[in-house]
PDB file of C-alpha atoms in Angstrom:
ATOM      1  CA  UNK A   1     -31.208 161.525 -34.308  1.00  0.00           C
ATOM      2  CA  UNK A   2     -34.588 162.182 -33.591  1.00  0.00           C
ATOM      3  CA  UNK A   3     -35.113 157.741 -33.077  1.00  0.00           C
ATOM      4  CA  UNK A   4     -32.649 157.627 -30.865  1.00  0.00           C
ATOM      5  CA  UNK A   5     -33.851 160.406 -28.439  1.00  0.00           C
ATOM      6  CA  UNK A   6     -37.172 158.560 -28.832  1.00  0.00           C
ATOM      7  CA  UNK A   7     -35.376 155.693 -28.066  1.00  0.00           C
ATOM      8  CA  UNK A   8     -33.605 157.064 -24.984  1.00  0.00           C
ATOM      9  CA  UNK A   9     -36.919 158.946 -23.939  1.00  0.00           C
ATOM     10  CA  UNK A  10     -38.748 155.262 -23.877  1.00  0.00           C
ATOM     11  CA  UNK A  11     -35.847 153.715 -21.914  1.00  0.00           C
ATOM     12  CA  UNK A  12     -35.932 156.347 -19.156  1.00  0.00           C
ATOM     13  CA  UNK A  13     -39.644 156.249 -19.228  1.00  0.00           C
ATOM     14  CA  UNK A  14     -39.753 152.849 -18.610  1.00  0.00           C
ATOM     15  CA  UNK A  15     -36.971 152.861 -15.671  1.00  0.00           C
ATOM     16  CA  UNK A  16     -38.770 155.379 -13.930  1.00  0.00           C
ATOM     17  CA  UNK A  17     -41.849 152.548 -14.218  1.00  0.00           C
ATOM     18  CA  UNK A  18     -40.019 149.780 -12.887  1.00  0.00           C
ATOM     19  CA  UNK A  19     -38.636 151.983  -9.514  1.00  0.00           C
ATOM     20  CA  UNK A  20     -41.915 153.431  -8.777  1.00  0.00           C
ATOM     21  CA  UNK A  21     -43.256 149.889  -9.166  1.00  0.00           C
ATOM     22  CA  UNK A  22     -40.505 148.684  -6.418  1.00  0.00           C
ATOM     23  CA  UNK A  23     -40.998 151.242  -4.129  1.00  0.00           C
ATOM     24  CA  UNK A  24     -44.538 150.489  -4.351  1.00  0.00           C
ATOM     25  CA  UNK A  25     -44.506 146.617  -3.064  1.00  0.00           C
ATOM     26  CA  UNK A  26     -43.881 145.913   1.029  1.00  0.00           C
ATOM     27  CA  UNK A  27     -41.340 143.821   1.832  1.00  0.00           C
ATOM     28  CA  UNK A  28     -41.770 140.015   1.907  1.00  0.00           C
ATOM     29  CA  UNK A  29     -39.924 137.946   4.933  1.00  0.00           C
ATOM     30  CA  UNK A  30     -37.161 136.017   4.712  1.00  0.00           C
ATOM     31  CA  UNK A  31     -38.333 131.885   4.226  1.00  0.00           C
ATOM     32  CA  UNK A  32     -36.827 129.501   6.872  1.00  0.00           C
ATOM     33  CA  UNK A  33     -34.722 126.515   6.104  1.00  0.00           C
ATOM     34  CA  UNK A  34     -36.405 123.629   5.529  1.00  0.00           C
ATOM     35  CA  UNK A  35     -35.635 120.794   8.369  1.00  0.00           C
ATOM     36  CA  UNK A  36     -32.853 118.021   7.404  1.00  0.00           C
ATOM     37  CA  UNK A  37     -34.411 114.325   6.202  1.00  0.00           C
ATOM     38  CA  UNK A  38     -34.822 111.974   8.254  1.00  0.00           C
ATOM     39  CA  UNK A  39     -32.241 109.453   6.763  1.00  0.00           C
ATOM     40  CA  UNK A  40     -29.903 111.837   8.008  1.00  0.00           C
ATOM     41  CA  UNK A  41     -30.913 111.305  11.725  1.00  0.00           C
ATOM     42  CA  UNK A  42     -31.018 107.585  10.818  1.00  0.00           C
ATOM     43  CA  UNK A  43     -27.488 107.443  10.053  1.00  0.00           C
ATOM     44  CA  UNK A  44     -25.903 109.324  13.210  1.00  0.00           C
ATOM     45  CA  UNK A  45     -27.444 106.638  15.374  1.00  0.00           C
ATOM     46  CA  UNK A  46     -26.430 103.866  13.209  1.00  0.00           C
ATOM     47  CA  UNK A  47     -22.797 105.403  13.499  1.00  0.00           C
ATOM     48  CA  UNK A  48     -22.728 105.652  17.058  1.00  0.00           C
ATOM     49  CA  UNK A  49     -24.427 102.024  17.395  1.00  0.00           C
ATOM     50  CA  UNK A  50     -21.237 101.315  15.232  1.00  0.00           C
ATOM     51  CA  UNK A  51     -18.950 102.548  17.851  1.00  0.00           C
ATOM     52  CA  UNK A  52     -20.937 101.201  20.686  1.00  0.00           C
ATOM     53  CA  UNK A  53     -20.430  97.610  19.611  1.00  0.00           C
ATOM     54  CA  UNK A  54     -16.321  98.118  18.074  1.00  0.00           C
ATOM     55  CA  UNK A  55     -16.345  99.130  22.103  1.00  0.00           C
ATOM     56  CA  UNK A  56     -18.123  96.913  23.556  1.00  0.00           C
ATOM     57  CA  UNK A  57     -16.335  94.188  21.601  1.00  0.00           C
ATOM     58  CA  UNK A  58     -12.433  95.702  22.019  1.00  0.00           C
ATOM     59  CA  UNK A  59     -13.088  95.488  26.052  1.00  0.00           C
ATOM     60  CA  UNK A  60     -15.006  91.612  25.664  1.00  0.00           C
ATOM     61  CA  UNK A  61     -11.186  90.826  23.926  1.00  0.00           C
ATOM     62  CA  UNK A  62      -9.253  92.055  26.141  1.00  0.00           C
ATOM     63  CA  UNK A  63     -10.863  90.403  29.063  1.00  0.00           C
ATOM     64  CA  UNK A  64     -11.047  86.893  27.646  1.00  0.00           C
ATOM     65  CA  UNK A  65      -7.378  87.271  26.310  1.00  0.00           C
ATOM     66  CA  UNK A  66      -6.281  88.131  30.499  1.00  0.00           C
ATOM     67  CA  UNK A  67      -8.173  84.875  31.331  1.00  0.00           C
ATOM     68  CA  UNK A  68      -6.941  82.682  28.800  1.00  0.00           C
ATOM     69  CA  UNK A  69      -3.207  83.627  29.819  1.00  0.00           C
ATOM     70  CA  UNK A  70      -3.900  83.115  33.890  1.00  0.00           C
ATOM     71  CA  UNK A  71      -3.016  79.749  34.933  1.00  0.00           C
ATOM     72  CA  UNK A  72      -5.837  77.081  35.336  1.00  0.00           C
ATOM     73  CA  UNK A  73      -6.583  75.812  39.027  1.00  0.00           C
ATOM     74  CA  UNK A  74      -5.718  72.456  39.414  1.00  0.00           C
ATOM     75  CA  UNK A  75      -8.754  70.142  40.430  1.00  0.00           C
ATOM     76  CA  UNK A  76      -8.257  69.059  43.625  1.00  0.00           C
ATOM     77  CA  UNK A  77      -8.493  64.966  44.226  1.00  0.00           C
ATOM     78  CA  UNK A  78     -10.647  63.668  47.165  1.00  0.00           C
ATOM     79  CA  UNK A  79      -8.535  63.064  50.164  1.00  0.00           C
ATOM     80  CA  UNK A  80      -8.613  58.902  51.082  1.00  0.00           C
ATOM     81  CA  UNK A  81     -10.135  57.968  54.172  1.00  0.00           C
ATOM     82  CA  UNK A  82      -7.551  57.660  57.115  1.00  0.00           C
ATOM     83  CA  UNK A  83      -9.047  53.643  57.722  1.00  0.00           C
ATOM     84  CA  UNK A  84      -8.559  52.483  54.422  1.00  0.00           C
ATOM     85  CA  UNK A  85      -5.092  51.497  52.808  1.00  0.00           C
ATOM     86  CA  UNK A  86      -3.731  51.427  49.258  1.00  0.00           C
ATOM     87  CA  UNK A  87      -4.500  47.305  47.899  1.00  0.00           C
ATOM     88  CA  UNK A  88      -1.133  45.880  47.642  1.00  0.00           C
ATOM     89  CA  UNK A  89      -0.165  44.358  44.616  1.00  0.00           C
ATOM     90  CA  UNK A  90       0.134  40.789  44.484  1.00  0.00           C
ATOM     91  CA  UNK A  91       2.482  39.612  42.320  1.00  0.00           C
ATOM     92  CA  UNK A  92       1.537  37.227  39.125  1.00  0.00           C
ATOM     93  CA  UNK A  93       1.475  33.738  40.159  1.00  0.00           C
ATOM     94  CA  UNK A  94       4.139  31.509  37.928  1.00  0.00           C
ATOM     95  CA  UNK A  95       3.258  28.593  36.162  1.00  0.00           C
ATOM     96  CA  UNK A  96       4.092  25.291  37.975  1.00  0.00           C
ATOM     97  CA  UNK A  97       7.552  23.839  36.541  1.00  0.00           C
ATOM     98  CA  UNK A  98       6.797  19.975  35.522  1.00  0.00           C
ATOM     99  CA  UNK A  99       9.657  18.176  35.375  1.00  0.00           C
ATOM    100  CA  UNK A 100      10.374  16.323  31.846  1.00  0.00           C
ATOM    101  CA  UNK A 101      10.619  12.836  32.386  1.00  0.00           C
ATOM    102  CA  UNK A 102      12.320  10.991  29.989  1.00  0.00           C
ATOM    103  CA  UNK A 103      10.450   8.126  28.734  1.00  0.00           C
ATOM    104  CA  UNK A 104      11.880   4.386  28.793  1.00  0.00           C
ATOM    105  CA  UNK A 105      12.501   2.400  25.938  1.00  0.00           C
ATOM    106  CA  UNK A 106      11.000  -1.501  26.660  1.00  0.00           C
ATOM    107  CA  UNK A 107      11.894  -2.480  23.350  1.00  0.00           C
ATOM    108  CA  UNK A 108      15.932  -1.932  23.379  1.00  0.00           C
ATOM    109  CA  UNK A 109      16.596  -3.856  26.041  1.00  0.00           C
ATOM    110  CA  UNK A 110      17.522  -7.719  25.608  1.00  0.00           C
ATOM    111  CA  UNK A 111      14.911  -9.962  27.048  1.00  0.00           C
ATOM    112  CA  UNK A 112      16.570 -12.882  28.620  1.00  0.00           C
ATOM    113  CA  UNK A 113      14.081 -15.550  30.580  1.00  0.00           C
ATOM    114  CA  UNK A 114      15.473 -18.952  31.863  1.00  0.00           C
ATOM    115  CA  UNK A 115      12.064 -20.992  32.594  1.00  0.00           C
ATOM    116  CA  UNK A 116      14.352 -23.917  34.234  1.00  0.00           C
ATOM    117  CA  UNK A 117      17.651 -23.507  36.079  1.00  0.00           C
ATOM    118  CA  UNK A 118      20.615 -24.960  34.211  1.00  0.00           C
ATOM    119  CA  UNK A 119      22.108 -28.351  35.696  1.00  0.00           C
ATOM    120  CA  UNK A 120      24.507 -27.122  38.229  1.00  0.00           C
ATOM    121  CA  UNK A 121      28.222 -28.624  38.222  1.00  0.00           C
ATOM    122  CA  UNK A 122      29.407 -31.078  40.949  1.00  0.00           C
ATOM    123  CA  UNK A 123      33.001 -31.431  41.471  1.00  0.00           C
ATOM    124  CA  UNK A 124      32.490 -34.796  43.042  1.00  0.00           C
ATOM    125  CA  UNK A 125      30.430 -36.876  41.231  1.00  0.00           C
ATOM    126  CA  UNK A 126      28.104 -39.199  43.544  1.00  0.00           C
ATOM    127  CA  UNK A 127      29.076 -42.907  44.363  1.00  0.00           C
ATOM    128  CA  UNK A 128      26.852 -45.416  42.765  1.00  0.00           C
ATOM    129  CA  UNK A 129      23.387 -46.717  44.535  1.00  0.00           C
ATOM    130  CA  UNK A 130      24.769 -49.577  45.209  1.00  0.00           C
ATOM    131  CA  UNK A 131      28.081 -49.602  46.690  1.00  0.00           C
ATOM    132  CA  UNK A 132      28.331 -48.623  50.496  1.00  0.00           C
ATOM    133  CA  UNK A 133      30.086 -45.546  51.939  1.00  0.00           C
ATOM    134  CA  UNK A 134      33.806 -46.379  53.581  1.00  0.00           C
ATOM    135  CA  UNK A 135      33.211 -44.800  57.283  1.00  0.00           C
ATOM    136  CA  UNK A 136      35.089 -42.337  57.645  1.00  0.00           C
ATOM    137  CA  UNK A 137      36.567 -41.281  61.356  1.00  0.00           C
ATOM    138  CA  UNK A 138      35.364 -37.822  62.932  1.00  0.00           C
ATOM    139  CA  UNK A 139      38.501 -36.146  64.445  1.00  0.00           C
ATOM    140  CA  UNK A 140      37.239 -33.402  66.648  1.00  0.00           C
ATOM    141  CA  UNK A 141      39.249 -30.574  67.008  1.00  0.00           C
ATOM    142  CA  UNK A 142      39.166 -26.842  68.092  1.00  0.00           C
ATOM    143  CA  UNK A 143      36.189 -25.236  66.688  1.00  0.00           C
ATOM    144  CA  UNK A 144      37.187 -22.851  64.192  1.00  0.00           C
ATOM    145  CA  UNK A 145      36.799 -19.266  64.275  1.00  0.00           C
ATOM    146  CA  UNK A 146      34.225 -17.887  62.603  1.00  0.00           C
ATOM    147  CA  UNK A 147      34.995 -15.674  59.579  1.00  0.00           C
ATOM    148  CA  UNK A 148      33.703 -12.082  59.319  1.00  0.00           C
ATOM    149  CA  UNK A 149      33.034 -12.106  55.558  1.00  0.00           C
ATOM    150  CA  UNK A 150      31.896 -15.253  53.909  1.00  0.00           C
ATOM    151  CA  UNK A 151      34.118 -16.391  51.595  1.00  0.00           C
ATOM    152  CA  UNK A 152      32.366 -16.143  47.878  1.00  0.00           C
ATOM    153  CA  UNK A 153      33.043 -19.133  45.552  1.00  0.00           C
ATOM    154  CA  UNK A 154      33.485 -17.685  42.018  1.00  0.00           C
ATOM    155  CA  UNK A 155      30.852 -19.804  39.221  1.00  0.00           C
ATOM    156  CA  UNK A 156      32.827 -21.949  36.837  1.00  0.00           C
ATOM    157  CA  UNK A 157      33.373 -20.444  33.613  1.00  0.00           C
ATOM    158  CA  UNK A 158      30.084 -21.981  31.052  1.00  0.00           C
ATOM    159  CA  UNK A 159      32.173 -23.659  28.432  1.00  0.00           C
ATOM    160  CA  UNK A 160      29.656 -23.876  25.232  1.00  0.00           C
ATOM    161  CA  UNK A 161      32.019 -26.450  23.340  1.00  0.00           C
ATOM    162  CA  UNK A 162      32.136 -24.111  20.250  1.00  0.00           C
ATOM    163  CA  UNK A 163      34.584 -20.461  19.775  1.00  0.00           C
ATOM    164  CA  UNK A 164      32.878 -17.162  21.205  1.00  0.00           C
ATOM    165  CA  UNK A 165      32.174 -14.879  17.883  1.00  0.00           C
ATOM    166  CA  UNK A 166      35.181 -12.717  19.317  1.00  0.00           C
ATOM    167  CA  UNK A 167      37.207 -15.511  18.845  1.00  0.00           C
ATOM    168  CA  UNK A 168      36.362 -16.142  14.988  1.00  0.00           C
ATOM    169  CA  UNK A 169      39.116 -15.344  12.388  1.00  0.00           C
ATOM    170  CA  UNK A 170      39.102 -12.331  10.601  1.00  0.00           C
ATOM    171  CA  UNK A 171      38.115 -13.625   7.358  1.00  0.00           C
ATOM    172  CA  UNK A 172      35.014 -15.043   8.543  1.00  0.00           C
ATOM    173  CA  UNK A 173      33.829 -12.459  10.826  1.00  0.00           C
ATOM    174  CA  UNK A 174      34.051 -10.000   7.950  1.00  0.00           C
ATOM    175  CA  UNK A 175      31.239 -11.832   6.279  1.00  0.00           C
ATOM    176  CA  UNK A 176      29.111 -12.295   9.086  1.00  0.00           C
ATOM    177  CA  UNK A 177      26.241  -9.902   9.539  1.00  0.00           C
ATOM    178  CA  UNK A 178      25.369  -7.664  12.094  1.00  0.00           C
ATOM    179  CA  UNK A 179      23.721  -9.856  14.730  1.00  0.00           C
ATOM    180  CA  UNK A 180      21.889  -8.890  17.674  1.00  0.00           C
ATOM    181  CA  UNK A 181      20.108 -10.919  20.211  1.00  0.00           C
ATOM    182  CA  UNK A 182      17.179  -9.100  21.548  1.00  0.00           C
ATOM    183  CA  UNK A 183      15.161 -12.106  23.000  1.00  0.00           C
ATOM    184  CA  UNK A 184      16.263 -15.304  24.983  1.00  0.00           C
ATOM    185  CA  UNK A 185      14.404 -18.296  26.484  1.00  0.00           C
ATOM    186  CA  UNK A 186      16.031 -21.049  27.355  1.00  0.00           C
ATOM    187  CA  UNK A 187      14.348 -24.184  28.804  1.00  0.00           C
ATOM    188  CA  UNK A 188      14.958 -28.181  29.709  1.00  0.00           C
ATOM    189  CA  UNK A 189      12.509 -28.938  26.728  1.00  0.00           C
ATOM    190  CA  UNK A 190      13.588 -28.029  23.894  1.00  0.00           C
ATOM    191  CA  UNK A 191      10.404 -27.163  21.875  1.00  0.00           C
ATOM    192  CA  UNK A 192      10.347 -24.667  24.753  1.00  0.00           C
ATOM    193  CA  UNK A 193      13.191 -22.847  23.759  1.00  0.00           C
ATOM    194  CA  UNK A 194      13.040 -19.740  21.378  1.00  0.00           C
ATOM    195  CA  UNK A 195      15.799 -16.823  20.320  1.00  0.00           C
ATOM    196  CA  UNK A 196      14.659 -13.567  18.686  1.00  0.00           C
ATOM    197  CA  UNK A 197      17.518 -12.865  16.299  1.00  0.00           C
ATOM    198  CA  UNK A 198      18.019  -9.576  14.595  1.00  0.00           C
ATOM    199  CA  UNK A 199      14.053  -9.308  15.399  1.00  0.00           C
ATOM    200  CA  UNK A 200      12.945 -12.514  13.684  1.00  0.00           C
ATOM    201  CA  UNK A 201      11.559 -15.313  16.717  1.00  0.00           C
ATOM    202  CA  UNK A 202      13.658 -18.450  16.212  1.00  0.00           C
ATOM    203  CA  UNK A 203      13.505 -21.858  17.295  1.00  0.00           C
ATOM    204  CA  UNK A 204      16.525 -24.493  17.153  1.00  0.00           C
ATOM    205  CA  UNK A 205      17.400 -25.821  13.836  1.00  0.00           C
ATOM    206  CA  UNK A 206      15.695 -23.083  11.981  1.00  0.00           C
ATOM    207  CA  UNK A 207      17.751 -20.842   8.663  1.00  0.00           C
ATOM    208  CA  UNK A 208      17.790 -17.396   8.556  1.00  0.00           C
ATOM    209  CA  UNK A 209      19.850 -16.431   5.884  1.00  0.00           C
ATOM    210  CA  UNK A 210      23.204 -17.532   5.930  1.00  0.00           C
ATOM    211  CA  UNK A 211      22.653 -18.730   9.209  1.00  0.00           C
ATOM    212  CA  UNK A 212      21.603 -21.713  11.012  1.00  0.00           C
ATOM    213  CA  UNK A 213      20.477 -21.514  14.266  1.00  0.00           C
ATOM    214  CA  UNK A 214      22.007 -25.104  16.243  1.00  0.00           C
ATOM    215  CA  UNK A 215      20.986 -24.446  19.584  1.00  0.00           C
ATOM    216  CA  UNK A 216      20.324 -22.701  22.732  1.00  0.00           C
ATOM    217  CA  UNK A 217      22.694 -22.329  25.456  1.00  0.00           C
ATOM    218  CA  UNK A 218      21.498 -20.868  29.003  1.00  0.00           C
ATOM    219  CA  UNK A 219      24.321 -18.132  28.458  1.00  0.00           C
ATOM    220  CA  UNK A 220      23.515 -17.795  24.444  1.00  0.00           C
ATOM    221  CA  UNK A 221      23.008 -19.337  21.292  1.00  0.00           C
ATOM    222  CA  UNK A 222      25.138 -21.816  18.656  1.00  0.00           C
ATOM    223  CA  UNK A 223      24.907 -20.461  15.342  1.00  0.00           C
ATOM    224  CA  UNK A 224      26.438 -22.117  12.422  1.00  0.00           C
ATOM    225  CA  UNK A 225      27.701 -19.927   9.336  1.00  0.00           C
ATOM    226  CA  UNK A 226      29.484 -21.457   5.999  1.00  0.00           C
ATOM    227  CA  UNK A 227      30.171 -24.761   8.570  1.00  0.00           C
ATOM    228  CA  UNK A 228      31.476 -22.906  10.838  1.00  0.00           C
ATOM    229  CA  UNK A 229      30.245 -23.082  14.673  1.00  0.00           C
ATOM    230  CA  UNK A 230      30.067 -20.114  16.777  1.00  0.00           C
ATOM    231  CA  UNK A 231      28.565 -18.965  20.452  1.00  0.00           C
ATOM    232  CA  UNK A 232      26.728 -15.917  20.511  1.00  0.00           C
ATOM    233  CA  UNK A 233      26.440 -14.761  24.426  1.00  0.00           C
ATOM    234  CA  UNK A 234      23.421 -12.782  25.971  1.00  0.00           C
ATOM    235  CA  UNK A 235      23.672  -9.734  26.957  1.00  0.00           C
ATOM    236  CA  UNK A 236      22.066 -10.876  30.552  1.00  0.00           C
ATOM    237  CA  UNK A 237      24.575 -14.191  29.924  1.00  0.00           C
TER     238      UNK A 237
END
């Protein structure tokens, strides 16, 4: 018992120290708060730099969007002057039309040449040299009337002594060839004469194949075929 009233008496004693020892100090004042860091400041104007420009670039949207939906002014063209006019179109000039011209063929047409003219035909023949004309009496009469149109005395038909080709029998004109008589000179003289048959230049009494060329007529040629005599007209006969 007696240790724990010691004990008691020590804690009471040592209470009584600690309260005199508070009532013994003056009071202390009250610290301030320290001032807030600077970051902090930093960051409000960063924020409202922030919303400055999310402003700034809402109203720049806006604005461009209105002018980009308005309708763009047309430009308007420089009037003409009143003095000058439009240049009128002048329409493309057309070729010149050339007419075709066809051309002519020398070679197809017969060739016929007569270097002399053929003995013509009396139908009286004339009295000898030496016998003496009868005289004959002049009856005068009216004068006749003269004619409007001259009367034209037809040629005598040239009689070649020998059938036309036409006129051949059958049998033989089957076996003829095709003959054509491009060329044909006919003179007095003989060695004048010359006949271009199926385009090979003859002269009388010549052979070309089967043939035998006798002679030249002024109208034609006598060919002779298997001894058989024939005429063979010109075209210009």
């Amino acid at each position: 018992m007696s240790y724990i009233l010691d004990a008691l008496k020590q804690s009471e004693r040592k209470r009584g120290q600690q309260t005199s020892a508070a009532g013994n100090h003056t009071p202390t004042e009250t610290p301030s708060l320290p001032p807030a860091p600077r970051y902090r400041r930093r960051l409000w104007w960063l924020l409202a730099g922030v919303l400055l420009a999310l402003m700034l670039g809402y109203g720049l949207g806006k604005i461009g969007s209105a002018w980009l939906q308005s309708p763009q002014q047309a430009i308007p063209l420089p009037k003409p002057y009143p003095g000058s006019a439009p240049p009128e179109k002048t329409a493309p000039a057309q070729p010149a039309t050339t007419t075709a011209r066809t051309p002519i063929a020398l070679g197809s047409v017969p060739v016929r040449i007569l270097l002399d003219e053929p003995p013509a035909l009396t139908m009286n023949p004339a009295p000898p040299a030496g016998t003496m004309a009868a005289p004959t009496t002049v009856i005068t009469g009216p004068e006749p009337v003269a004619a409007s149109d001259p009367v034209s005395v037809p040629e005598p038909a040239f009689d070649p002594g020998v059938p036309d080709l036409r006129e051949l029998p059958a049998n033989i004109r089957s076996k003829l060839p095709a003959l054509t008589l491009s060329v044909h000179i006919y003179s007095k003289t003989a060695s004048s004469r010359m006949a271009s048959i199926n385009g090979q230049m003859l002269r009388e009494g010549q052979q070309f194949g089967a043939l035998r060329l006798q002679s030249i007529t002024p109208r034609g040629v006598i060919l002779s075929f298997d001894g058989q005599e024939f005429h063979l007209i010109s075209v210009g006969g």
